[in-house]
Coordinates of C-alpha atoms in Angstrom, one line a residue:
M1 CA 90.9 121.7 167.1
A2 CA 90.6 117.5 166.2
A3 CA 89.2 115.6 168.6
G4 CA 92.2 114.1 171.1
A5 CA 94.6 116.7 170.0
F6 CA 97.0 118.3 172.8
K7 CA 95.6 121.5 174.2
P8 CA 98.4 124.3 173.5
S9 CA 99.0 127.2 175.7
V10 CA 97.9 129.8 173.1
P11 CA 95.1 131.7 172.7
H12 CA 92.2 130.0 171.0
G13 CA 90.6 131.6 167.8
T14 CA 93.4 133.2 166.3
D15 CA 93.7 133.0 162.3
Q16 CA 97.0 131.0 162.7
Q17 CA 95.4 128.3 165.5
R18 CA 92.6 128.2 163.3
D19 CA 94.8 127.6 159.8
R20 CA 96.8 124.7 162.0
Q21 CA 93.5 122.8 162.8
D22 CA 92.7 122.6 159.1
V23 CA 96.0 120.6 158.5
T24 CA 95.9 118.7 162.2
R25 CA 93.5 115.8 160.8
K26 CA 96.0 114.7 157.9
L27 CA 99.4 115.3 159.8
R28 CA 101.4 112.3 160.7
S29 CA 102.8 113.9 163.4
Q30 CA 99.9 114.2 165.8
A31 CA 99.8 110.5 166.0
W32 CA 102.9 110.9 168.2
F33 CA 102.2 114.5 169.7
G34 CA 98.2 114.5 169.9
G35 CA 96.1 113.6 172.9
F36 CA 96.4 112.9 176.5
G37 CA 97.4 109.4 176.9
K38 CA 100.5 107.9 178.3
D39 CA 102.1 107.6 174.8
A40 CA 101.8 111.2 174.1
F41 CA 102.9 112.3 177.3
I42 CA 106.0 110.6 176.3
H43 CA 106.5 111.8 172.9
R44 CA 106.3 115.5 174.0
S45 CA 107.9 115.2 177.6
W46 CA 111.1 114.1 175.9
M47 CA 111.2 116.5 173.0
K48 CA 110.7 119.4 175.9
N49 CA 114.1 118.7 177.2
N50 CA 115.3 120.7 174.2
G51 CA 113.2 123.7 175.4
L52 CA 110.3 123.5 172.9
P53 CA 107.0 125.3 174.4
D54 CA 103.8 123.4 174.8
D55 CA 102.5 125.2 171.5
A56 CA 104.9 123.3 169.5
F57 CA 102.8 120.5 169.6
D58 CA 99.7 122.3 168.6
G59 CA 99.4 120.6 165.1
R60 CA 101.7 122.7 163.2
P61 CA 103.5 120.8 160.6
V62 CA 106.5 118.8 161.9
I63 CA 109.2 119.2 159.0
G64 CA 112.2 116.7 159.3
I65 CA 115.6 118.0 158.2
C66 CA 117.6 115.2 156.6
N67 CA 121.1 115.9 157.3
T68 CA 124.4 114.7 155.7
F69 CA 126.7 116.9 157.4
S70 CA 130.4 114.8 158.1
E71 CA 133.5 116.3 158.6
L72 CA 134.7 113.1 156.7
T73 CA 132.4 114.1 153.6
P74 CA 134.3 117.7 152.6
C75 CA 131.5 118.6 150.5
N76 CA 129.0 118.6 153.1
A77 CA 131.1 120.0 156.0
H78 CA 129.4 123.5 155.8
F79 CA 125.9 122.1 156.8
R80 CA 126.0 122.9 160.1
G81 CA 125.8 126.7 159.2
L82 CA 123.4 126.1 156.4
V83 CA 120.7 124.1 157.9
E84 CA 120.1 127.2 160.4
H85 CA 118.9 128.9 157.3
V86 CA 116.7 126.0 156.8
K87 CA 115.2 125.8 160.3
A88 CA 114.7 129.9 160.2
G89 CA 112.6 129.1 157.1
I90 CA 110.4 126.5 158.5
L91 CA 109.8 128.4 161.8
E92 CA 108.6 131.6 159.5
A93 CA 106.0 129.4 158.0
G94 CA 104.7 128.0 161.0
G95 CA 106.4 124.6 161.0
L96 CA 108.5 122.9 163.7
P97 CA 112.1 121.9 162.3
L98 CA 113.8 118.6 163.6
E99 CA 117.0 117.9 162.3
F100 CA 118.2 114.3 162.2
P101 CA 122.0 112.7 160.8
V102 CA 122.0 110.2 158.2
F103 CA 124.7 108.0 157.1
S104 CA 127.0 110.4 154.7
C105 CA 128.6 109.1 151.5
G106 CA 131.7 111.0 151.0
E107 CA 133.2 110.2 147.8
S108 CA 136.9 111.5 148.6
N109 CA 137.3 109.5 151.5
L110 CA 134.9 106.4 151.5
R111 CA 136.6 103.0 150.4
P112 CA 136.4 100.9 148.5
T113 CA 133.7 103.2 147.0
A114 CA 130.8 105.5 148.1
M115 CA 128.4 103.6 145.8
L116 CA 128.6 100.5 148.1
F117 CA 127.2 102.7 150.7
R118 CA 124.5 104.6 148.4
N119 CA 121.5 102.0 149.2
L120 CA 122.8 101.6 152.9
A121 CA 122.3 105.3 153.4
S122 CA 118.4 105.2 151.5
M123 CA 117.7 102.6 154.0
D124 CA 119.0 104.7 157.0
V125 CA 117.1 107.6 155.5
E126 CA 113.7 105.5 154.7
E127 CA 113.6 104.2 158.1
A128 CA 114.1 107.6 159.7
I129 CA 111.5 109.4 157.9
R130 CA 109.0 106.6 158.4
G131 CA 110.0 105.8 161.9
N132 CA 109.7 109.3 163.4
P133 CA 107.0 112.3 163.7
M134 CA 107.5 114.3 160.8
D135 CA 104.8 115.2 158.1
G136 CA 107.7 116.7 155.6
V137 CA 111.6 116.6 155.1
V138 CA 114.1 118.8 153.8
L139 CA 116.9 116.7 152.5
M140 CA 120.3 118.5 152.7
A141 CA 122.6 116.7 150.2
G142 CA 125.7 117.6 148.4
C143 CA 128.4 115.4 147.4
D144 CA 127.7 112.5 144.8
K145 CA 126.0 109.6 146.6
T146 CA 124.1 111.9 149.2
T147 CA 121.6 113.4 146.6
P148 CA 120.5 110.0 145.3
S149 CA 120.9 108.2 148.5
L150 CA 118.0 110.8 150.1
V151 CA 115.8 110.9 147.2
M152 CA 115.7 107.1 147.3
G153 CA 114.9 106.9 150.6
A154 CA 112.2 109.7 151.0
A155 CA 110.6 108.1 147.5
S156 CA 110.2 104.8 149.1
C157 CA 108.2 106.9 151.8
D158 CA 106.6 109.1 149.5
V159 CA 106.4 112.3 151.7
P160 CA 106.4 116.1 151.0
A161 CA 109.9 116.4 150.5
I162 CA 112.1 119.2 149.1
V163 CA 115.9 119.3 148.1
V164 CA 118.3 121.8 149.4
S165 CA 121.7 121.0 147.8
G166 CA 125.2 122.5 149.5
G167 CA 126.6 124.5 146.4
P168 CA 129.6 124.0 144.2
M169 CA 133.1 125.4 145.5
L170 CA 134.6 128.3 143.9
N171 CA 136.7 128.1 141.1
G172 CA 140.2 126.5 141.8
R173 CA 142.9 129.1 141.0
F174 CA 146.3 127.8 140.0
R175 CA 149.1 130.0 138.6
G176 CA 146.5 132.5 137.4
K177 CA 144.5 130.0 135.6
A178 CA 141.1 128.5 136.9
I179 CA 141.1 124.8 137.5
G180 CA 138.4 122.5 137.8
S181 CA 138.2 119.8 140.5
G182 CA 138.6 116.2 139.3
T183 CA 138.7 117.2 135.6
D184 CA 142.3 118.8 136.3
V185 CA 143.4 116.1 138.8
W186 CA 143.4 113.6 135.7
K187 CA 144.8 116.0 133.6
F188 CA 147.5 116.9 136.2
S189 CA 148.4 113.2 136.7
E190 CA 148.5 112.2 133.4
D191 CA 150.9 115.0 132.8
V192 CA 153.3 114.1 135.7
R193 CA 153.4 110.4 134.4
A194 CA 154.1 111.9 130.4
G195 CA 156.8 114.0 132.0
V196 CA 155.6 117.5 131.0
M197 CA 154.9 118.3 134.8
T198 CA 156.9 118.3 137.7
E199 CA 155.9 116.5 141.0
Q200 CA 156.1 119.9 142.9
E201 CA 153.7 121.5 140.5
F202 CA 151.5 119.0 140.9
A203 CA 151.7 119.4 144.6
A204 CA 151.1 122.8 144.5
A205 CA 148.1 122.6 142.3
E206 CA 146.7 120.4 145.3
S207 CA 145.8 123.5 147.9
A208 CA 144.8 125.7 144.8
M209 CA 142.0 123.4 143.6
S210 CA 139.7 123.4 146.8
R211 CA 139.3 126.7 148.3
S212 CA 136.3 127.0 149.5
P213 CA 133.6 125.2 151.2
G214 CA 131.3 122.7 148.6
H215 CA 131.4 120.1 146.4
C216 CA 133.0 119.5 142.9
M217 CA 132.8 123.0 140.8
T218 CA 133.0 120.9 137.4
M219 CA 129.9 119.0 135.9
G220 CA 130.8 116.0 138.1
T221 CA 128.5 113.9 139.7
A222 CA 127.6 116.3 142.4
S223 CA 126.7 119.1 140.3
T224 CA 124.8 117.0 138.1
M225 CA 122.6 115.7 140.9
A226 CA 122.4 118.9 142.3
S227 CA 120.9 120.1 138.5
M228 CA 119.0 116.6 138.2
V229 CA 117.0 117.2 141.4
E230 CA 116.2 120.8 139.8
S231 CA 115.2 119.0 136.7
L232 CA 112.9 116.8 138.4
G233 CA 111.2 119.4 140.3
L234 CA 112.2 118.3 143.6
A235 CA 114.3 121.9 144.3
L236 CA 113.8 125.3 143.8
P237 CA 114.9 126.8 140.7
G238 CA 118.6 128.1 141.0
N239 CA 119.4 125.2 143.5
A240 CA 122.2 123.4 141.4
A241 CA 124.5 126.3 140.3
Y242 CA 124.4 128.9 143.5
P243 CA 128.0 128.4 144.9
A244 CA 128.5 127.3 148.4
V245 CA 129.7 130.5 150.0
D246 CA 127.1 132.8 147.9
A247 CA 124.3 134.2 150.2
H248 CA 121.9 133.1 147.5
R249 CA 122.6 129.6 148.8
A250 CA 121.5 130.5 152.0
R251 CA 118.5 132.5 151.0
L252 CA 117.6 129.3 148.9
A253 CA 117.7 127.3 152.1
R254 CA 115.4 129.4 154.0
L255 CA 112.9 129.6 151.2
S256 CA 113.1 126.2 151.0
G257 CA 112.3 125.8 154.6
R258 CA 109.2 128.1 154.1
R259 CA 108.4 125.9 151.5
I260 CA 108.2 122.6 152.9
V261 CA 105.5 123.8 155.2
E262 CA 103.4 124.7 152.6
M263 CA 103.9 121.5 150.6
V264 CA 102.7 119.6 153.8
K265 CA 99.6 121.7 153.7
E266 CA 99.0 121.0 149.8
D267 CA 99.9 117.0 150.6
L268 CA 102.2 117.7 147.9
R269 CA 104.2 114.4 147.9
L270 CA 106.7 113.3 145.9
S271 CA 104.7 110.7 144.2
K272 CA 102.9 113.9 142.5
I273 CA 106.3 115.0 141.3
L274 CA 108.4 112.1 139.9
T275 CA 106.4 110.8 137.1
L276 CA 107.7 109.9 134.1
K277 CA 107.6 113.1 132.3
A278 CA 109.9 114.6 135.1
F279 CA 112.5 111.8 134.5
A280 CA 112.3 112.6 130.7
N281 CA 113.0 116.0 131.3
A282 CA 115.9 115.0 133.7
I283 CA 117.3 113.1 131.0
R284 CA 117.2 115.8 128.5
I285 CA 118.7 118.2 130.6
N286 CA 121.3 116.1 131.6
G287 CA 122.4 115.9 127.8
A288 CA 121.9 119.6 127.4
I289 CA 124.7 120.2 130.7
G290 CA 126.8 117.3 129.6
G291 CA 125.9 115.7 132.9
S292 CA 127.7 112.8 134.5
T293 CA 127.2 109.0 133.5
N294 CA 126.5 108.4 137.1
A295 CA 122.9 110.0 136.7
V296 CA 122.2 106.9 135.0
V297 CA 122.4 104.8 137.9
H298 CA 120.7 107.1 140.3
L299 CA 117.8 108.0 138.2
L300 CA 116.8 104.6 137.3
A301 CA 117.3 104.0 141.2
I302 CA 114.9 106.7 142.4
A303 CA 112.2 105.9 139.4
G304 CA 112.5 102.1 140.7
R305 CA 111.6 103.8 144.4
I306 CA 108.8 105.8 143.3
G307 CA 107.3 103.2 140.8
A308 CA 108.0 105.1 137.5
E309 CA 108.5 103.1 134.5
L310 CA 112.1 104.2 133.4
S311 CA 114.4 102.1 131.6
L312 CA 118.1 102.2 130.6
D313 CA 116.8 102.6 126.7
D314 CA 115.0 105.8 127.9
W315 CA 118.1 107.4 128.2
D316 CA 118.6 107.1 124.6
R317 CA 115.1 107.6 123.5
Y318 CA 114.6 110.7 125.4
G319 CA 118.2 112.1 125.0
R320 CA 119.8 110.9 122.1
D321 CA 119.0 114.2 120.3
I322 CA 119.7 116.5 122.6
P323 CA 122.7 119.0 122.2
T324 CA 125.1 120.0 124.9
I325 CA 124.9 123.8 125.4
L326 CA 126.6 123.9 128.6
N327 CA 130.3 125.0 128.3
L328 CA 131.4 123.4 131.6
M329 CA 134.4 120.8 132.3
P330 CA 134.8 118.4 131.8
S331 CA 133.0 118.6 128.4
G332 CA 133.8 122.5 128.0
K333 CA 136.0 125.0 129.3
F334 CA 134.3 127.0 132.3
L335 CA 133.1 125.9 135.9
M336 CA 130.1 126.1 137.9
E337 CA 130.7 130.0 139.0
E338 CA 130.2 131.0 135.3
F339 CA 127.4 128.7 135.0
C340 CA 125.6 130.6 137.9
Y341 CA 126.5 134.2 136.9
A342 CA 125.2 133.1 133.2
G343 CA 121.9 132.3 134.4
G344 CA 122.1 128.5 135.7
L345 CA 120.1 125.8 134.9
P346 CA 116.7 127.9 134.6
A347 CA 118.8 129.4 131.5
V348 CA 119.7 126.1 130.4
M349 CA 116.1 124.9 130.4
K350 CA 114.7 128.0 128.6
E351 CA 117.2 127.2 125.9
I352 CA 115.5 123.8 125.3
A353 CA 112.0 124.5 126.5
D354 CA 110.6 123.2 123.1
L355 CA 112.2 119.9 124.1
L356 CA 111.1 119.7 127.6
D357 CA 107.3 118.8 129.2
L358 CA 106.3 122.1 130.4
D359 CA 104.0 120.7 132.2
A360 CA 105.7 118.6 134.7
L361 CA 105.1 120.0 138.5
T362 CA 107.6 121.0 140.5
V363 CA 107.9 121.7 144.4
T364 CA 107.1 125.3 143.9
G365 CA 103.6 124.0 143.2
R366 CA 103.9 125.3 139.8
T367 CA 105.2 123.7 136.2
V368 CA 108.2 123.9 134.7
G369 CA 107.2 126.3 132.1
E370 CA 105.9 128.6 135.1
N371 CA 109.3 128.4 136.8
I372 CA 111.6 129.1 133.9
A373 CA 109.4 131.6 131.9
G374 CA 111.3 134.6 133.0
A375 CA 114.8 132.7 132.8
E376 CA 117.7 134.6 130.8
N377 CA 120.9 133.7 129.2
F378 CA 123.3 136.6 130.7
N379 CA 126.6 134.8 129.1
D380 CA 126.5 132.8 125.7
E381 CA 129.9 131.6 125.9
V382 CA 128.7 129.5 128.9
I383 CA 125.5 128.5 128.1
L384 CA 125.8 128.1 124.3
P385 CA 123.3 128.9 121.5
R386 CA 122.0 125.5 120.1
D387 CA 123.4 126.4 116.8
K388 CA 127.0 126.1 118.7
A389 CA 126.6 123.4 121.1
L390 CA 129.6 121.5 121.9
T391 CA 127.8 118.2 120.4
S392 CA 124.7 117.9 118.6
Q393 CA 124.1 114.7 120.0
G394 CA 125.0 115.2 123.8
G395 CA 123.4 112.8 126.3
I396 CA 124.3 109.2 127.0
A397 CA 124.6 106.5 124.5
V398 CA 123.0 103.3 125.5
L399 CA 125.4 100.6 123.6
R400 CA 124.3 96.9 123.2
G401 CA 126.0 93.8 121.5
N402 CA 127.3 90.5 122.3
L403 CA 129.6 92.2 124.5
A404 CA 127.1 94.0 126.8
P405 CA 123.5 92.5 125.8
N406 CA 121.9 94.3 128.8
G407 CA 123.5 97.5 127.9
A408 CA 126.8 99.8 128.2
I409 CA 126.8 103.6 128.2
L410 CA 129.1 106.1 126.7
K411 CA 129.3 109.9 127.5
P412 CA 129.7 111.3 123.9
S413 CA 130.3 115.1 124.7
A414 CA 133.2 113.7 126.6
A415 CA 134.5 111.3 124.2
S416 CA 137.0 111.9 121.2
P417 CA 135.3 111.9 118.0
E418 CA 137.7 110.0 116.2
L419 CA 137.1 107.4 118.4
M420 CA 133.8 107.2 118.1
R421 CA 133.5 104.5 116.0
H422 CA 136.6 101.9 116.3
R423 CA 138.1 98.5 116.0
G424 CA 141.0 97.6 118.3
R425 CA 142.6 94.4 120.1
A426 CA 141.8 93.7 123.6
V427 CA 144.2 94.4 126.4
V428 CA 142.7 93.0 129.3
F429 CA 143.0 93.6 133.1
E430 CA 141.1 91.0 135.2
S431 CA 140.7 93.5 138.2
I432 CA 141.9 97.1 139.2
E433 CA 145.2 95.3 141.0
H434 CA 146.1 93.3 138.0
Y435 CA 145.8 97.0 135.9
K436 CA 148.0 99.1 138.5
A437 CA 150.4 96.0 138.4
R438 CA 150.5 95.8 134.5
V439 CA 149.8 99.2 133.1
D440 CA 153.2 100.8 133.2
D441 CA 155.1 97.6 132.6
P442 CA 157.4 98.7 129.3
A443 CA 157.0 95.2 128.5
L444 CA 152.9 95.6 127.6
D445 CA 152.0 94.9 124.5
I446 CA 149.7 97.9 123.7
D447 CA 149.3 100.9 121.5
E448 CA 146.9 103.7 120.8
T449 CA 144.9 101.6 118.7
C450 CA 144.3 99.3 121.2
V451 CA 140.8 98.8 123.5
M452 CA 141.8 98.5 127.2
V453 CA 139.4 96.4 129.2
L454 CA 138.7 96.3 133.0
K455 CA 136.8 93.5 134.6
N456 CA 135.5 92.6 138.1
C457 CA 134.8 96.4 138.9
G458 CA 130.9 96.2 138.6
P459 CA 128.3 96.2 141.4
K460 CA 129.4 92.9 143.0
G461 CA 132.7 92.5 141.6
Y462 CA 134.5 95.1 143.6
P463 CA 131.9 95.3 145.2
G464 CA 130.1 98.5 144.6
M465 CA 130.8 99.7 141.1
A466 CA 133.8 101.9 141.8
E467 CA 134.6 105.0 139.8
V468 CA 137.8 103.2 138.1
G469 CA 136.5 102.9 134.6
N470 CA 138.5 105.9 133.2
M471 CA 141.6 104.2 133.3
A472 CA 144.9 106.1 133.3
L473 CA 146.6 105.3 129.9
P474 CA 150.0 103.6 130.0
Q475 CA 153.2 105.7 130.7
K476 CA 154.7 104.7 127.5
L477 CA 151.4 106.5 125.6
L478 CA 151.5 109.1 127.6
E479 CA 155.0 110.1 127.0
K480 CA 154.2 109.6 122.9
G481 CA 151.3 112.5 123.5
V482 CA 148.3 109.9 123.3
R483 CA 145.6 111.4 125.5
D484 CA 142.8 109.2 124.8
M485 CA 141.9 105.9 124.0
V486 CA 138.8 103.3 123.6
R487 CA 138.3 101.7 127.4
I488 CA 135.5 99.4 128.2
S489 CA 134.3 98.0 131.9
D490 CA 131.9 97.2 134.1
A491 CA 132.6 100.1 136.5
R492 CA 131.4 103.7 136.8
M493 CA 133.9 107.1 136.3
S494 CA 133.8 110.1 138.3
G495 CA 131.8 112.9 136.6
T496 CA 134.3 115.2 136.2
A497 CA 136.5 112.5 134.1
F498 CA 136.6 112.5 130.2
G499 CA 137.7 110.5 127.0
T500 CA 136.2 107.9 125.1
V501 CA 135.0 105.7 128.2
V502 CA 132.4 102.7 127.8
L503 CA 131.0 101.8 131.3
H504 CA 128.5 99.8 132.9
A505 CA 129.0 96.8 130.8
A506 CA 126.0 94.5 131.9
P507 CA 125.8 91.7 133.1
E508 CA 129.5 92.3 134.7
A509 CA 132.3 90.6 134.9
A510 CA 131.5 88.9 138.4
V511 CA 128.4 87.2 137.5
G512 CA 129.9 86.0 134.1
G513 CA 128.6 88.8 131.6
P514 CA 130.4 88.7 128.3
L515 CA 133.0 90.9 129.8
A516 CA 134.1 87.9 131.8
L517 CA 135.1 86.0 129.0
I518 CA 137.5 88.8 127.0
E519 CA 141.1 87.6 126.3
D520 CA 143.9 89.3 125.4
G521 CA 144.2 90.1 121.5
D522 CA 140.3 89.8 120.9
M523 CA 139.1 92.2 118.4
I524 CA 136.4 94.7 119.8
E525 CA 134.2 97.0 117.4
L526 CA 132.7 100.2 119.1
D527 CA 130.1 102.3 116.9
V528 CA 128.6 105.0 118.8
E529 CA 126.5 106.1 116.3
S530 CA 124.9 102.4 115.6
R531 CA 125.3 102.0 119.4
R532 CA 126.7 99.0 118.7
L533 CA 129.6 97.2 120.8
H534 CA 130.8 94.1 119.5
L535 CA 133.0 91.3 120.4
E536 CA 134.4 89.2 117.8
V537 CA 134.3 86.2 119.0
S538 CA 132.6 83.2 117.7
D539 CA 129.3 82.0 120.2
D540 CA 131.0 78.1 120.4
E541 CA 134.3 79.6 121.4
L542 CA 132.7 82.0 124.3
A543 CA 130.7 78.7 125.3
R544 CA 134.1 77.1 125.8
R545 CA 135.7 80.0 127.8
R546 CA 132.5 80.0 130.0
E547 CA 133.3 76.4 130.8
R548 CA 136.5 77.4 132.3
W549 CA 135.2 80.6 134.0
T550 CA 135.3 80.6 137.8
P551 CA 133.3 83.6 139.6
P552 CA 135.8 85.5 141.9
V553 CA 135.7 85.2 145.6
P554 CA 134.1 88.1 147.3
D555 CA 137.0 90.2 149.4
M556 CA 134.5 90.3 152.7
Q557 CA 132.3 87.8 154.0
G558 CA 129.4 88.6 156.4
G559 CA 128.1 92.3 157.3
Y560 CA 126.7 94.6 154.7
Q561 CA 129.2 93.8 151.9
S562 CA 127.8 90.2 152.0
L563 CA 124.1 91.6 151.8
Y564 CA 125.0 94.0 149.1
V565 CA 126.8 91.6 146.9
E566 CA 123.7 88.8 147.5
R567 CA 121.0 91.1 146.7
V568 CA 122.3 94.3 144.4
M569 CA 120.9 94.4 141.0
Q570 CA 123.0 95.1 137.8
A571 CA 123.8 98.6 136.3
D572 CA 120.8 98.6 134.1
R573 CA 118.2 98.5 136.6
G574 CA 120.0 101.2 139.0
A575 CA 122.4 99.3 140.9
D576 CA 119.6 99.0 143.8
L577 CA 119.2 96.3 146.1
D578 CA 116.2 94.3 144.9
F579 CA 114.4 94.2 148.1
L580 CA 114.7 98.1 148.3
V581 CA 112.5 98.4 145.0
G582 CA 109.4 100.0 145.5
C583 CA 107.3 102.6 147.6
R584 CA 106.2 101.3 151.2
G585 CA 104.5 104.5 152.0
H586 CA 104.5 106.3 155.1
D587 CA 101.9 104.7 157.1
V588 CA 102.4 105.3 161.0
P589 CA 104.0 102.3 162.6
R590 CA 102.6 100.8 165.7
E591 CA 103.3 102.5 169.2
S592 CA 106.9 101.8 170.9
H593 CA 105.5 101.6 174.6

């Protein structure tokens, strides 16, 4: 045993004991639990009030389980049961599992937007990992922002880490048809406003949509981020698609618990996995699955934490010519259950294997190529052949021009082809409140050729960059049968949403970006093929408008929101807080007593 390590009350010389001796010298946890002094006494003694025996501190890997369970986060409310499978796997592999809670960003309930608190949650994760006796960590995530916040925090510590996603809900079922979370909410809501669906039918669909534990079963942000961590190599194959209630989900959790113990012994840290080629793979796979636009800000932020040189332009560089082959809402017609049964993400990756870097390392200890070698597609209506792709150029289109000099984005697979090149008259909403007050006014001067523009909904302006970019259309146009228009904002939109929606315009309006200067009647040109977003107003006129412009006053003074508004970066840099960028490592802090 390493010098100074705590002497366990187990037989010496066993194979198991010798195996633990091999890793004792490099385990962080022994800085707490090893030795005979006062501090080690304190750390071990208080831990023993949970019934832990002496040999729990014999040098075996201590695995933290970072749990975003919360009854206020419905997507993650089943984690109490799922975590038991993770713990069992850790114990089976000879590790000591210790669960801890962190801030849970629930998308459906948290106001003004869960994105405001993603960075706060990442701080919670980072400091919890660094300040506690753990050698590796299992990240239990599900709801949209819980996945990036956990990975961001762990990346800033660069410890061995593996992600266990909570899994999607079972398909919604309404009047004999499958319905998808989010996607059909937006559709039904507009149908009610258009007068083609009754309020009673709308109310009945409410209880039919969310019929099991789990997150959105469309390719919303939750399913996208579960797919992204699998694409990055941070989760076991199959992580993205198994439904929350499927026994495979519990088995995957158990196997992940076993695997993290081995990762600690191998010193397989996040920096060895989160390389530029891993991010390039994720961008390509995001295009193939028709993933959420939210993946852009999250992957940029994760890359910033680990030190990978990823930029907004890389989304076009790596993803532009990727076909969208997953026929899943909102881009297609199926849901996550069908995706799972068709073969899940490994089958998609196998279909585009020639476009991926197959040498990228994953948490399995094997490469991407090795992981997907045996993958099969069991339903080519769900996972389409490339010659039958939903769109030949999926991915995320990065637009630039005088309206968004630092970039804006659009999701081609969810847009209307006839609107991908469009010139129209701006109808401007200065805030989300202004939009709500104005959009259904019968006197509003708007038709289907116009471009709807929403301001002051970016990182600083909302604050938090809320999912309001997919503005519902004016009721008078819905009643005419119009279902899509070009919409532009500095906001985000739900991954479950659809439409020809330009998002993440940077710089945002609240900091004086060109978006802030648009007025009703200005002509705007969108050309997705040329990646162009142009405001047809002269530079001299824009300069005059800028002289008259005054920045909005933040809604809240003091507290975390003030810190966020002061230090948040723009969307093209991942909307992280500037002082959180970078990897601060996992050196053991000074003693607490």
